[in-house]
PDB file of C-alpha atoms in Angstrom:
ATOM      1  CA  MET A  39     119.697 127.718  80.823  1.00 81.00           C
ATOM      2  CA  ASN A  40     122.181 126.040  82.657  1.00 90.00           C
ATOM      3  CA  TRP A  41     123.366 122.570  82.101  1.00 93.00           C
ATOM      4  CA  GLY A  42     121.363 120.738  84.832  1.00 91.00           C
ATOM      5  CA  THR A  43     118.218 122.025  83.356  1.00 94.00           C
ATOM      6  CA  LYS A  44     119.309 120.898  79.872  1.00 94.00           C
ATOM      7  CA  LEU A  45     120.212 117.518  81.323  1.00 96.00           C
ATOM      8  CA  MET A  46     116.871 117.097  82.978  1.00 96.00           C
ATOM      9  CA  ILE A  47     114.964 118.017  79.543  1.00 96.00           C
ATOM     10  CA  GLY A  48     116.997 115.365  77.839  1.00 96.00           C
ATOM     11  CA  MET A  49     116.142 112.780  80.420  1.00 97.00           C
ATOM     12  CA  LEU A  50     112.592 113.604  80.491  1.00 97.00           C
ATOM     13  CA  CYS A  51     112.393 113.269  76.549  1.00 97.00           C
ATOM     14  CA  PHE A  52     114.243 110.106  76.630  1.00 98.00           C
ATOM     15  CA  MET A  53     111.721 108.530  79.304  1.00 98.00           C
ATOM     16  CA  SER A  54     108.852 109.692  77.671  1.00 98.00           C
ATOM     17  CA  PHE A  55     110.074 108.131  74.417  1.00 98.00           C
ATOM     18  CA  ILE A  56     110.504 104.640  76.225  1.00 98.00           C
ATOM     19  CA  VAL A  57     106.984 104.941  77.744  1.00 97.00           C
ATOM     20  CA  VAL A  58     105.698 105.710  74.200  1.00 97.00           C
ATOM     21  CA  LEU A  59     107.265 102.634  72.790  1.00 95.00           C
ATOM     22  CA  GLY A  60     106.182 100.546  75.794  1.00 93.00           C
ATOM     23  CA  VAL A  61     102.432 101.729  75.318  1.00 93.00           C
ATOM     24  CA  LEU A  62     102.542 101.070  71.660  1.00 90.00           C
ATOM     25  CA  MET A  63     104.036  97.641  72.071  1.00 87.00           C
ATOM     26  CA  PHE A  64     101.470  96.583  74.466  1.00 86.00           C
ATOM     27  CA  ASN A  65      98.434  97.966  72.437  1.00 85.00           C
ATOM     28  CA  SER A  66      99.920  96.019  69.264  1.00 77.00           C
ATOM     29  CA  LYS A  67      97.494  93.468  67.872  1.00 72.00           C
ATOM     30  CA  THR A  68      99.903  91.506  65.977  1.00 67.00           C
ATOM     31  CA  ASP A  69     102.751  89.272  67.110  1.00 62.00           C
ATOM     32  CA  ALA A  70     106.142  88.821  65.498  1.00 59.00           C
ATOM     33  CA  LEU A  71     105.639  84.879  65.746  1.00 60.00           C
ATOM     34  CA  VAL A  72     105.110  83.414  62.348  1.00 62.00           C
ATOM     35  CA  ASP A  73     103.366  80.564  63.925  1.00 66.00           C
ATOM     36  CA  THR A  74     101.265  80.348  66.948  1.00 69.00           C
ATOM     37  CA  ASP A  75     101.816  76.552  67.584  1.00 73.00           C
ATOM     38  CA  TYR A  76     105.359  77.096  67.529  1.00 74.00           C
ATOM     39  CA  TYR A  77     105.747  74.555  70.436  1.00 78.00           C
ATOM     40  CA  GLU A  78     104.030  71.860  69.094  1.00 79.00           C
ATOM     41  CA  LYS A  79     106.008  72.255  65.695  1.00 76.00           C
ATOM     42  CA  GLY A  80     109.254  72.219  67.806  1.00 80.00           C
ATOM     43  CA  LEU A  81     108.182  68.816  69.100  1.00 81.00           C
ATOM     44  CA  ASP A  82     107.757  67.721  65.576  1.00 83.00           C
ATOM     45  CA  TYR A  83     111.220  68.827  64.500  1.00 87.00           C
ATOM     46  CA  ASP A  84     112.719  65.271  64.188  1.00 89.00           C
ATOM     47  CA  LYS A  85     110.028  64.354  61.779  1.00 91.00           C
ATOM     48  CA  ASP A  86     110.309  67.434  59.759  1.00 91.00           C
ATOM     49  CA  TYR A  87     114.007  66.823  59.472  1.00 93.00           C
ATOM     50  CA  ASN A  88     113.665  63.261  58.286  1.00 93.00           C
ATOM     51  CA  ARG A  89     111.221  64.216  55.825  1.00 95.00           C
ATOM     52  CA  LYS A  90     113.461  66.923  54.567  1.00 95.00           C
ATOM     53  CA  ALA A  91     116.601  64.442  54.565  1.00 95.00           C
ATOM     54  CA  GLN A  92     114.244  61.933  52.463  1.00 95.00           C
ATOM     55  CA  VAL A  93     113.865  64.519  49.786  1.00 94.00           C
ATOM     56  CA  GLN A  94     117.562  64.896  49.424  1.00 95.00           C
ATOM     57  CA  ALA A  95     118.128  61.156  49.511  1.00 94.00           C
ATOM     58  CA  ASP A  96     115.748  60.313  46.947  1.00 94.00           C
ATOM     59  CA  LYS A  97     116.413  63.697  44.987  1.00 93.00           C
ATOM     60  CA  ALA A  98     112.684  64.219  45.145  1.00 93.00           C
ATOM     61  CA  ARG A  99     112.659  67.937  45.127  1.00 94.00           C
ATOM     62  CA  PRO A 100     109.633  69.152  43.235  1.00 94.00           C
ATOM     63  CA  GLU A 101     110.120  71.790  40.576  1.00 94.00           C
ATOM     64  CA  ILE A 102     108.226  75.081  40.835  1.00 93.00           C
ATOM     65  CA  LYS A 103     107.445  76.874  37.579  1.00 93.00           C
ATOM     66  CA  LEU A 104     105.434  80.026  37.268  1.00 91.00           C
ATOM     67  CA  SER A 105     103.072  80.605  34.257  1.00 88.00           C
ATOM     68  CA  PRO A 106     101.013  83.663  34.130  1.00 86.00           C
ATOM     69  CA  ASP A 107      98.126  82.380  35.771  1.00 88.00           C
ATOM     70  CA  HIS A 108      99.137  79.156  37.327  1.00 91.00           C
ATOM     71  CA  LEU A 109     101.816  77.931  39.710  1.00 91.00           C
ATOM     72  CA  ILE A 110     102.870  74.637  38.246  1.00 93.00           C
ATOM     73  CA  LEU A 111     104.548  71.939  40.701  1.00 94.00           C
ATOM     74  CA  SER A 112     106.364  69.126  38.973  1.00 94.00           C
ATOM     75  CA  PHE A 113     107.094  65.739  40.909  1.00 95.00           C
ATOM     76  CA  LYS A 114     109.172  62.812  40.259  1.00 94.00           C
ATOM     77  CA  ALA A 115     106.296  60.337  40.926  1.00 94.00           C
ATOM     78  CA  ALA A 116     102.762  60.385  41.960  1.00 94.00           C
ATOM     79  CA  ALA A 117     101.708  62.316  45.038  1.00 95.00           C
ATOM     80  CA  THR A 118      99.267  63.443  47.531  1.00 96.00           C
ATOM     81  CA  GLY A 119      99.869  66.092  50.186  1.00 96.00           C
ATOM     82  CA  GLU A 120      99.570  69.677  51.406  1.00 96.00           C
ATOM     83  CA  LEU A 121     100.773  72.963  49.966  1.00 94.00           C
ATOM     84  CA  ARG A 122     101.165  76.013  52.408  1.00 94.00           C
ATOM     85  CA  LEU A 123     101.703  79.328  50.864  1.00 93.00           C
ATOM     86  CA  LEU A 124     103.131  81.623  53.859  1.00 92.00           C
ATOM     87  CA  ARG A 125     103.353  85.599  53.240  1.00 89.00           C
ATOM     88  CA  ASN A 126     105.724  86.728  55.640  1.00 83.00           C
ATOM     89  CA  SER A 127     104.294  90.325  55.526  1.00 81.00           C
ATOM     90  CA  ASP A 128     100.699  89.433  56.421  1.00 81.00           C
ATOM     91  CA  LYS A 129      99.517  86.179  58.003  1.00 81.00           C
ATOM     92  CA  LYS A 130      96.159  86.731  57.032  1.00 84.00           C
ATOM     93  CA  MET A 131      97.085  86.023  53.392  1.00 88.00           C
ATOM     94  CA  ASP A 132      98.279  82.677  54.046  1.00 90.00           C
ATOM     95  CA  ARG A 133      96.691  79.678  52.314  1.00 91.00           C
ATOM     96  CA  ARG A 134      96.654  75.932  52.451  1.00 93.00           C
ATOM     97  CA  VAL A 135      95.955  73.881  49.563  1.00 92.00           C
ATOM     98  CA  ALA A 136      95.535  70.087  49.310  1.00 95.00           C
ATOM     99  CA  ILE A 137      97.488  68.504  46.337  1.00 94.00           C
ATOM    100  CA  LYS A 138      97.307  65.562  44.078  1.00 95.00           C
ATOM    101  CA  THR A 139      99.344  64.863  40.860  1.00 94.00           C
ATOM    102  CA  ASP A 140      97.685  64.295  37.555  1.00 94.00           C
ATOM    103  CA  GLU A 141      98.634  61.763  34.914  1.00 94.00           C
ATOM    104  CA  HIS A 142     101.980  63.937  34.189  1.00 93.00           C
ATOM    105  CA  ASN A 143     102.765  64.019  37.851  1.00 93.00           C
ATOM    106  CA  GLN A 144     102.024  67.740  37.978  1.00 94.00           C
ATOM    107  CA  VAL A 145     100.063  69.959  40.118  1.00 94.00           C
ATOM    108  CA  ASN A 146      98.354  73.294  38.872  1.00 93.00           C
ATOM    109  CA  ILE A 147      97.388  75.894  41.436  1.00 91.00           C
ATOM    110  CA  PRO A 148      95.486  79.045  39.916  1.00 91.00           C
ATOM    111  CA  LEU A 149      97.075  82.137  40.888  1.00 88.00           C
ATOM    112  CA  ASN A 150      93.931  84.508  40.559  1.00 86.00           C
ATOM    113  CA  ALA A 151      93.467  84.414  44.383  1.00 82.00           C
ATOM    114  CA  ILE A 152      97.083  84.767  45.463  1.00 87.00           C
ATOM    115  CA  ALA A 153      98.557  88.357  45.884  1.00 88.00           C
ATOM    116  CA  LYS A 154     101.640  89.217  43.928  1.00 89.00           C
ATOM    117  CA  GLY A 155     104.842  89.407  45.789  1.00 90.00           C
ATOM    118  CA  ARG A 156     107.409  87.104  47.680  1.00 92.00           C
ATOM    119  CA  TRP A 157     105.715  83.820  49.016  1.00 93.00           C
ATOM    120  CA  ARG A 158     107.222  80.924  50.937  1.00 94.00           C
ATOM    121  CA  ILE A 159     106.071  77.580  50.037  1.00 94.00           C
ATOM    122  CA  ILE A 160     105.950  74.419  52.116  1.00 95.00           C
ATOM    123  CA  LEU A 161     105.287  71.230  50.396  1.00 96.00           C
ATOM    124  CA  SER A 162     104.228  68.332  52.458  1.00 96.00           C
ATOM    125  CA  TRP A 163     103.566  65.096  50.443  1.00 96.00           C
ATOM    126  CA  GLU A 164     103.718  61.336  50.290  1.00 95.00           C
ATOM    127  CA  SER A 165     104.698  59.376  47.337  1.00 94.00           C
ATOM    128  CA  ASN A 166     105.669  55.851  46.913  1.00 91.00           C
ATOM    129  CA  GLY A 167     105.056  55.152  50.719  1.00 93.00           C
ATOM    130  CA  LYS A 168     107.564  57.929  51.764  1.00 94.00           C
ATOM    131  CA  ALA A 169     106.803  61.241  53.211  1.00 95.00           C
ATOM    132  CA  TYR A 170     108.455  64.271  52.242  1.00 96.00           C
ATOM    133  CA  LEU A 171     108.914  67.841  52.975  1.00 96.00           C
ATOM    134  CA  ASP A 172     110.465  70.702  51.153  1.00 96.00           C
ATOM    135  CA  GLU A 173     110.421  74.485  51.582  1.00 95.00           C
ATOM    136  CA  GLN A 174     111.022  77.012  48.706  1.00 94.00           C
ATOM    137  CA  GLU A 175     110.486  80.854  48.022  1.00 94.00           C
ATOM    138  CA  VAL A 176     109.000  82.148  44.828  1.00 92.00           C
ATOM    139  CA  SER A 177     108.092  85.670  43.901  1.00 90.00           C
ATOM    140  CA  ILE A 178     104.921  85.843  41.884  1.00 87.00           C
ATOM    141  CA  GLU A 179     104.634  88.822  39.404  1.00 82.00           C
TER     142      GLU A 179
END
């Protein structure tokens, strides 16, 4: 076999590889985007930034503790809002939970329906007439 034939075989293998990757990409049902409404969230970026800054200004970042069967959120004052649990590896596992603190300014979230692993927690709440937003990561064992 001369060098021209080897070159053509190499080029055909490479082109076949690229075509196979293209077909797999177009047939894939999943998308790499975390949020499908990323454009709307981009428009709300200033609001989110201000709410995150409010957490820093008021030193109101909630404390997250893990017990064997509960996720415990401790706030500085009474709060109501929403907790989003995001799983980067599988969007179908994402959860939204409405939260309201008890008399000890805590929220207990049962972990029986939440898979073990790494989760991104997005807390959005209101307390004393102010809006807050905080993001943390937690590993549920």
